[in-house]
Short mmCIF file of C-alpha atoms in Angstrom, two decimals:
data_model
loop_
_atom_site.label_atom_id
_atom_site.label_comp_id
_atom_site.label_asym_id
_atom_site.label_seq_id
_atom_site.Cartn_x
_atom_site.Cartn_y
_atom_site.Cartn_z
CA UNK M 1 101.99 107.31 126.80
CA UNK M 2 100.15 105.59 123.90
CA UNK M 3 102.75 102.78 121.99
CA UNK M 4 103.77 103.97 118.83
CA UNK M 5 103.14 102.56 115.55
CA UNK M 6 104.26 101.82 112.20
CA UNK M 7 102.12 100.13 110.09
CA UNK M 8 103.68 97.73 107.73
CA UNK M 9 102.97 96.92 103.77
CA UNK M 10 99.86 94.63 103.77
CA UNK M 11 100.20 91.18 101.97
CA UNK M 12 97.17 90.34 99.89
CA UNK M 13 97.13 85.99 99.24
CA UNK M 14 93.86 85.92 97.63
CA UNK M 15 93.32 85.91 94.00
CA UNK M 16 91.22 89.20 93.67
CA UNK M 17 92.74 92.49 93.47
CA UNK M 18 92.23 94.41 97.22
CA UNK M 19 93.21 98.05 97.68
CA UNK M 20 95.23 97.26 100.50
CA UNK M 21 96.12 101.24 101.03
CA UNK M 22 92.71 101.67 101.47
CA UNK M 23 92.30 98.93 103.63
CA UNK M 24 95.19 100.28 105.67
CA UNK M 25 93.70 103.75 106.11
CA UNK M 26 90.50 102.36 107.57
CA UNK M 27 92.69 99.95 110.09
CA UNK M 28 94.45 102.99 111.43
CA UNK M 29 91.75 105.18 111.91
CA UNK M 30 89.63 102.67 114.00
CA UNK M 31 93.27 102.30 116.17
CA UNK M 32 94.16 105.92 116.09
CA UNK M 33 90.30 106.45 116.60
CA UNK M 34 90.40 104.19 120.21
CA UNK M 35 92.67 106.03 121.21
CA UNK M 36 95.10 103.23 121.63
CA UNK M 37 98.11 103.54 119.28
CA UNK M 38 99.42 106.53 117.62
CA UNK M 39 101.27 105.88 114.51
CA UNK M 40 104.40 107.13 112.65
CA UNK M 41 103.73 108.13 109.10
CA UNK M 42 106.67 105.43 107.63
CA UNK M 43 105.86 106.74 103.85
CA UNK M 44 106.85 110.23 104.85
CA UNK M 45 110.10 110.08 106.23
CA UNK M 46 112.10 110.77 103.03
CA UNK M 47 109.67 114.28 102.29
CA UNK M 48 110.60 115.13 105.77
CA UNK M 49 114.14 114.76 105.55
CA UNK M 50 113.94 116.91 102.70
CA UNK M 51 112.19 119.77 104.22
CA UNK M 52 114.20 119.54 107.11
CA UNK M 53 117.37 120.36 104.69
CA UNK M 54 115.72 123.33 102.44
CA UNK M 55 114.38 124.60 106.15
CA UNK M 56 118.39 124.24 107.04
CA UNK M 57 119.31 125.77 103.93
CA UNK M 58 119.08 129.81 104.93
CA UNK M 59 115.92 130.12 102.58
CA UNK M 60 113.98 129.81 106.30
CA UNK M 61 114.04 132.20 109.19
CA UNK M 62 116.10 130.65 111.43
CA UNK M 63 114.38 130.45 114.31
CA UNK M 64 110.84 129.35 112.02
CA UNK M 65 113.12 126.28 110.94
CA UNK M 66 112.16 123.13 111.85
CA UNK M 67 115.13 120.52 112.10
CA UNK M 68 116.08 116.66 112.79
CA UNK M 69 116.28 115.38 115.99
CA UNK M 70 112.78 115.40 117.46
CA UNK M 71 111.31 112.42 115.64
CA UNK M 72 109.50 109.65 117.64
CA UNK M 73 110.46 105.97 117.68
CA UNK M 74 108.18 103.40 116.90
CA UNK M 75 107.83 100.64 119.04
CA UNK M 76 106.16 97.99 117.67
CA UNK M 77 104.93 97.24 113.48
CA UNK M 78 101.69 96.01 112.86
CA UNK M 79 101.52 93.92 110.13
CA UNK M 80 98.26 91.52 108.54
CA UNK M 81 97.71 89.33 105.42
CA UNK M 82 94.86 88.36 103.83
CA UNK M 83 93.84 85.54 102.09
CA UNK M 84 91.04 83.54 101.01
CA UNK M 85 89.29 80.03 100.37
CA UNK M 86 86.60 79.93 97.88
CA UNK M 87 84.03 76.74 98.11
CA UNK M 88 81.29 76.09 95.23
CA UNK M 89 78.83 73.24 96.09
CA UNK M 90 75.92 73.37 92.94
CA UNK M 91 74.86 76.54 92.58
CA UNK M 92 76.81 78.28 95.71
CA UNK M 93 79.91 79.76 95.50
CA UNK M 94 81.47 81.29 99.37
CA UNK M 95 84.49 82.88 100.07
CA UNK M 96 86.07 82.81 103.23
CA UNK M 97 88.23 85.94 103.50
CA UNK M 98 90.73 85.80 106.50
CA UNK M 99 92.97 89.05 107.91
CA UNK M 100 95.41 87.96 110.16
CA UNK M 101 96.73 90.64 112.57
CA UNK M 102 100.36 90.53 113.81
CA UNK M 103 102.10 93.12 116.61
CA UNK M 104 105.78 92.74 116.28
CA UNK M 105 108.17 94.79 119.28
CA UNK M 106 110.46 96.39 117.27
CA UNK M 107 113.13 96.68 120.07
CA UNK M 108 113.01 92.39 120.73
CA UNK M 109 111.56 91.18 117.66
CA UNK M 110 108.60 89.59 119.50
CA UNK M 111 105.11 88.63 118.16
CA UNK M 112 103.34 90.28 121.37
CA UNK M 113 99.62 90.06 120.04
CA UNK M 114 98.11 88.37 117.05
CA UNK M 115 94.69 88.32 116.25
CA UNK M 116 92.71 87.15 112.96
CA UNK M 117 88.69 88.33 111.36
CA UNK M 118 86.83 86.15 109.23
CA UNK M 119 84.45 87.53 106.56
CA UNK M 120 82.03 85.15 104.84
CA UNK M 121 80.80 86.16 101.27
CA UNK M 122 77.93 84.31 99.50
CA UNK M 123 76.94 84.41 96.18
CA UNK M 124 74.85 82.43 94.21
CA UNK M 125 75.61 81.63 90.76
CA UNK M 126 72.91 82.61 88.05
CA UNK M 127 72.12 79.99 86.06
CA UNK M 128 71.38 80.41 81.99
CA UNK M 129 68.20 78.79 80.88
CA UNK M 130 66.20 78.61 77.34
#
């Protein structure tokens, strides 16, 4: 059986605003993708409780209801943080953007993989002349 995963709330350390949900989405699809990891939808849990009780409440044929109880377990969060370190010599500016991966085992509390990906932007600087 594939481990199962919850994906925790990103940290973004850089000084530019990220869409981190975005960011998020693209990291589980290229896990759930591989085929490695499936993955718990954490954000959900309180909508599902909630159907769970109206499907509870009579309003749903009995044996159509869908109840509590069946739920998977997660066993391990993947967390990752970004940040960045911008360097301008003369007319270059470069960012180094960093994501550092962690896999945390929910049941021991144990980093069990970490990883990290460097991105390198460039830009140079446009200079104003008469």
């Amino acid at each position: 059986a594939k481990p199962v995963v919850i994906l925790k709330l990103a940290r973004n350390r850089t000084a530019e605003h990220i869409d981190m949900g975005v960011l998020s989405d693209h990291i589980k699809t290229a896990l759930i993708q591989s085929g490695t990891f499936s993955f718990l939808d954490k954000d959900a849990r309180q909508e599902i409780a909630d159907e769970y009780e109206y499907q509870g409440s009579g309003y749903v044929d009995p044996t159509e209801a869908v109840g509590p109880g069946r739920q998977k377990a997660a066993d391990y969060y993947l967390g990752y943080t970004i940040t960045s370190t911008v360097q301008e010599v003369g007319n270059d500016k470069v960012i180094y953007y960093k994501t550092t991966f962690e896999l945390t085992d929910i049941a021991t509390t144990e980093i069990v993989w970490t990883d990290h990906k460097e991105i390198v932007k460039r830009f140079r600087k446009k200079s104003i002349g008469f």
